[in-house]
C-alpha atoms as a printed R data frame, in Angstrom:
    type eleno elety resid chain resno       x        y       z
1   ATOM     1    CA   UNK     A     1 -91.367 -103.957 -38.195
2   ATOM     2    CA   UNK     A     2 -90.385 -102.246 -34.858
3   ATOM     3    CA   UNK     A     3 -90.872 -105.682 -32.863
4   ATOM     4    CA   UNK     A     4 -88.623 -107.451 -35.510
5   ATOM     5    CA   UNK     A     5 -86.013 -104.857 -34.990
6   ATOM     6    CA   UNK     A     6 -86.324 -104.926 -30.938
7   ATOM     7    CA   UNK     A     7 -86.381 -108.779 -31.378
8   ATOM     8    CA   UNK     A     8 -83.198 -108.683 -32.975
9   ATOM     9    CA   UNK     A     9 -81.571 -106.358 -31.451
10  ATOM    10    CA   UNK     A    10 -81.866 -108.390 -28.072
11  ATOM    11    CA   UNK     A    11 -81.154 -111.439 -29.396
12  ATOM    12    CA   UNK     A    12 -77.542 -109.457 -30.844
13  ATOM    13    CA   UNK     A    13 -76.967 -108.395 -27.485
14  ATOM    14    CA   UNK     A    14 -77.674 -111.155 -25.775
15  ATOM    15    CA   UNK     A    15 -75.109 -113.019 -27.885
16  ATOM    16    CA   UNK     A    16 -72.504 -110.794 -27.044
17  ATOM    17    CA   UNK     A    17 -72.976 -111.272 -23.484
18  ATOM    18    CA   UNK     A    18 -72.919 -115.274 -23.923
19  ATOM    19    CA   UNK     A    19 -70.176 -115.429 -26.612
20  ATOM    20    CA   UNK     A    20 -66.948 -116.536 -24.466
21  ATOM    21    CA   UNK     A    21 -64.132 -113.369 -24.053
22  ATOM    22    CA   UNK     A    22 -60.524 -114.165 -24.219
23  ATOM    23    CA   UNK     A    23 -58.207 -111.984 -22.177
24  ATOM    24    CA   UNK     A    24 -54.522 -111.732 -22.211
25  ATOM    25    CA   UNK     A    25 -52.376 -110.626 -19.473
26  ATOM    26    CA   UNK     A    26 -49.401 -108.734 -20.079
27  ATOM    27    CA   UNK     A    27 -45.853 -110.981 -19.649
28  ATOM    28    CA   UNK     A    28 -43.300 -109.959 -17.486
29  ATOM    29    CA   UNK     A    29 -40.629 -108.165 -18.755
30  ATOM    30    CA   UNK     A    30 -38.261 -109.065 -15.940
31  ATOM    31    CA   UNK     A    31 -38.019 -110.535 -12.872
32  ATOM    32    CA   UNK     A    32 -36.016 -110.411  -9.435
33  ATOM    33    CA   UNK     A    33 -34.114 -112.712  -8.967
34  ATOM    34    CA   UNK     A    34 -32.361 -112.138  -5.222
35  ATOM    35    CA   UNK     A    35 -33.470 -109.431  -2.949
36  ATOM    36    CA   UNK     A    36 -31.906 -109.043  -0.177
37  ATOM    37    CA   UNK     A    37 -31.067 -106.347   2.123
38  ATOM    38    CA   UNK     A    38 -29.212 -105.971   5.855
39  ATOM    39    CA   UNK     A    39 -30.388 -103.296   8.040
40  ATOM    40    CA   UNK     A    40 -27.941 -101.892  10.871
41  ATOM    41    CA   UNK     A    41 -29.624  -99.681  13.322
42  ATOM    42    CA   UNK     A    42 -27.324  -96.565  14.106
43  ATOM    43    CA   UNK     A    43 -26.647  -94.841  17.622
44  ATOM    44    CA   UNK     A    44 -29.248  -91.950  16.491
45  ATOM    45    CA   UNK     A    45 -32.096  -95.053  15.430
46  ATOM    46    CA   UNK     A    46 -31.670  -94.361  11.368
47  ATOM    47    CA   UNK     A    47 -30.690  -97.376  10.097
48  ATOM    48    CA   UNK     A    48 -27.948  -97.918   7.792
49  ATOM    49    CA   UNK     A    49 -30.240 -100.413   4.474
50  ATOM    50    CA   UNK     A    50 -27.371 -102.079   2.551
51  ATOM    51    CA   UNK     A    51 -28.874 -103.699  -0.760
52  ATOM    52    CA   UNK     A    52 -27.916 -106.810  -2.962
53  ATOM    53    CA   UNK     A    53 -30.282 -107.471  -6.056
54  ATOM    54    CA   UNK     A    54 -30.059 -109.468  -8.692
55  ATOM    55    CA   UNK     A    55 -32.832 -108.246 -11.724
56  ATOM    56    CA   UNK     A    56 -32.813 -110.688 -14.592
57  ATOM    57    CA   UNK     A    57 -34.413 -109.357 -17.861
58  ATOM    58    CA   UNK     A    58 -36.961 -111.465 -19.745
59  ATOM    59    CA   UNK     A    59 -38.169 -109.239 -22.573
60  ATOM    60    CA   UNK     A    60 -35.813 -106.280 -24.104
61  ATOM    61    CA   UNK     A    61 -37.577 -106.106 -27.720
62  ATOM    62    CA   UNK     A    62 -40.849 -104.336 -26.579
63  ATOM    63    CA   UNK     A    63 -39.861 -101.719 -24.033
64  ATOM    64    CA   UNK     A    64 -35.584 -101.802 -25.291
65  ATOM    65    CA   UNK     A    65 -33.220 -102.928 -23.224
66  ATOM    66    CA   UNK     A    66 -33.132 -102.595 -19.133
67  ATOM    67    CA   UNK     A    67 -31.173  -98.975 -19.035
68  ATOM    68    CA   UNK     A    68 -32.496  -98.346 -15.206
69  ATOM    69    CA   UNK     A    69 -34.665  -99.202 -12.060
70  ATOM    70    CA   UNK     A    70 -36.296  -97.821  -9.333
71  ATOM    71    CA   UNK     A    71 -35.961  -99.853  -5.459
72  ATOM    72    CA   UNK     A    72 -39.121  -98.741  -3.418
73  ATOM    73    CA   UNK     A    73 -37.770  -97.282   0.019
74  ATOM    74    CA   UNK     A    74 -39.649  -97.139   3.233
75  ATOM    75    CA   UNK     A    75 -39.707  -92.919   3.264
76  ATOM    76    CA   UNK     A    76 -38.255  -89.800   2.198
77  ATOM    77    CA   UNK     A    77 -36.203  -89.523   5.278
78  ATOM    78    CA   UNK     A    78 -33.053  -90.798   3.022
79  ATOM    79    CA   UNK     A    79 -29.467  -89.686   3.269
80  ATOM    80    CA   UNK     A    80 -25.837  -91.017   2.022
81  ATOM    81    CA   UNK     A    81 -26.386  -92.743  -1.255
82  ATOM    82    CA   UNK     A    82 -23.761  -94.720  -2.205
83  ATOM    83    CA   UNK     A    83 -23.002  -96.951  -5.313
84  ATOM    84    CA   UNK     A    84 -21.542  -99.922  -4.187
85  ATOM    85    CA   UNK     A    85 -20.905 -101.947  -7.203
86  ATOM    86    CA   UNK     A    86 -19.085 -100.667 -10.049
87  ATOM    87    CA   UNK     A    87 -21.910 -101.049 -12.442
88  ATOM    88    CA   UNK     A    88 -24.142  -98.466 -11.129
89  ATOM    89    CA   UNK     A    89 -23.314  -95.163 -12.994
90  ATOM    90    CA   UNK     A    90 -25.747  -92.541 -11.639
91  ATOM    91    CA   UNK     A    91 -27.860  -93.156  -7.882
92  ATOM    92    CA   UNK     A    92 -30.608  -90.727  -6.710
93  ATOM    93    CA   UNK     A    93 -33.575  -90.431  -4.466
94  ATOM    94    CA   UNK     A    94 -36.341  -90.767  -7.123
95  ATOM    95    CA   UNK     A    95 -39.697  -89.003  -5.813
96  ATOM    96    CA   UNK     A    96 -41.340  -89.166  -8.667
97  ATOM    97    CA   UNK     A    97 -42.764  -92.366  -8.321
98  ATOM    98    CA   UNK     A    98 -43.127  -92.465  -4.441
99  ATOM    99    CA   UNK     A    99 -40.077  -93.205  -2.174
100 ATOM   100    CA   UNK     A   100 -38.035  -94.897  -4.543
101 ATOM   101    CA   UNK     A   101 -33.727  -94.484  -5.416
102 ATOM   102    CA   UNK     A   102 -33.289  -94.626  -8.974
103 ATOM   103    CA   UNK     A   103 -30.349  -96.659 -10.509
104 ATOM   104    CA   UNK     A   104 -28.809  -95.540 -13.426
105 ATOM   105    CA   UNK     A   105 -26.902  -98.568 -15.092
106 ATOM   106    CA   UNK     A   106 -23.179  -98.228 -17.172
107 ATOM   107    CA   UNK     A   107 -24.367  -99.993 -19.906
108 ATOM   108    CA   UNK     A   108 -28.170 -101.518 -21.399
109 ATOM   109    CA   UNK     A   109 -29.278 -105.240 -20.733
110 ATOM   110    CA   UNK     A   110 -30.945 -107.108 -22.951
111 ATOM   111    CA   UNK     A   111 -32.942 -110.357 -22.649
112 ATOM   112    CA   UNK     A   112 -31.707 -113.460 -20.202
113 ATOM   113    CA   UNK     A   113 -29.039 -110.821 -19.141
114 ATOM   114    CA   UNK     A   114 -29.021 -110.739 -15.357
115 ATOM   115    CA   UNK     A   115 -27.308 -107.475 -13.890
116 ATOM   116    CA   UNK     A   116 -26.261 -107.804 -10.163
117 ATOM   117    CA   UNK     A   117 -25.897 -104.500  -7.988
118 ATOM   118    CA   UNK     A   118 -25.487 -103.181  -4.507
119 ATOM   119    CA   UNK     A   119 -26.107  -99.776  -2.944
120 ATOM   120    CA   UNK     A   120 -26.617  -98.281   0.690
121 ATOM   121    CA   UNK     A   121 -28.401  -95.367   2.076
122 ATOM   122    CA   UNK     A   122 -29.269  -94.162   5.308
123 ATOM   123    CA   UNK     A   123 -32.851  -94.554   6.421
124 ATOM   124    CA   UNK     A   124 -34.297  -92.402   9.627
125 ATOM   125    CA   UNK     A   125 -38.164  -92.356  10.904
126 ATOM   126    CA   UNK     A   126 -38.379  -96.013  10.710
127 ATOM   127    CA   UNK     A   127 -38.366  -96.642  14.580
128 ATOM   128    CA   UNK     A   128 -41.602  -97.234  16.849
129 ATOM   129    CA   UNK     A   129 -42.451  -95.226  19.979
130 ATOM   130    CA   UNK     A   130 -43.933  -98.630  20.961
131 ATOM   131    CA   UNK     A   131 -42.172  -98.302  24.270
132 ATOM   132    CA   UNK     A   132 -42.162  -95.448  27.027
133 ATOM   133    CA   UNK     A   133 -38.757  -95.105  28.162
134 ATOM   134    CA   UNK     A   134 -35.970  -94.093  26.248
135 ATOM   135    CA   UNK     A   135 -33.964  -96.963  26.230
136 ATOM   136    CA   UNK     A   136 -35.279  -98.666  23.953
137 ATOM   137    CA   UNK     A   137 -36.567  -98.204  19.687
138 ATOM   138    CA   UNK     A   138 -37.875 -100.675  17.576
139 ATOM   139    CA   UNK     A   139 -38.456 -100.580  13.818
140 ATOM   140    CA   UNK     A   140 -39.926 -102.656  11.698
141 ATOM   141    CA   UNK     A   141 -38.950 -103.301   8.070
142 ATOM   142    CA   UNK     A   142 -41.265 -104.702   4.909
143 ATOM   143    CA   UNK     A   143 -38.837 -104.044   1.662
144 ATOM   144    CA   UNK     A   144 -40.564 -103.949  -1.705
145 ATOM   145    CA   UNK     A   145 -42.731 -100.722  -0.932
């Protein structure tokens, strides 16, 4: 009776392991449409990071409509916030979720909705002491941290 049971028990497992597995990955719930950004370097090397996104919502029933985002940031080394489309109701450095500025909408979007929005901030410590002499500072720039 114990070599039946063993028997069948391996034979269960084994078809578990050969049965085929379906997996689902989650669906986007939105997705970013334009992303650009301008960076001016400043007399004192922080740069001045002037951004234009457009965020298109594809799914609102789930997780409600699009209320607010966080834009990943090089650093912490942020100043001068500034809401430059009227749209944006509330802007803050977000640490929470690493460097990140929050953006607080005026009003909820729903699905196919696309909500456009542009902000600034000053950035410092993004320069490279690549080079020995004074006159010159580089930087280098990957958005989407």
């Amino acid at each position: 009776m114990t070599k039946k049971m063993i028997f069948a028990l391996l034979f269960a497992l084994l078809l578990l392991f050969l049965l085929p597995v379906t997996a689902s990955a989650a669906s986007p719930t939105d997705e970013i449409l334009v992303y650009d950004i301008t960076a001016e370097p400043e007399s004192d090397a922080s740069v001045r990071l002037t951004y234009h996104i457009e965020w298109k919502v594809l799914e609102s029933d789930k997780l409600g409509p699009l209320e607010w985002v966080t834009v990943g940031i090089p650093n912490g080394n942020c100043s001068d916030l500034e809401a430059l489309s009227g749209n944006i109701d509330d802007i803050s450095f977000d640490s929470s979720s690493g460097y990140a500025v929050r953006i607080d909408f005026d009003r909820k979007y729903y699905k196919d909705d696309v909500v456009s929005f542009d902000f600034s901030l000053l950035q410092d410590h993004l320069y490279d002491n690549m080079y020995p002499t004074d006159s010159q500072a580089t930087f280098s720039f990957t958005p989407g941290w």
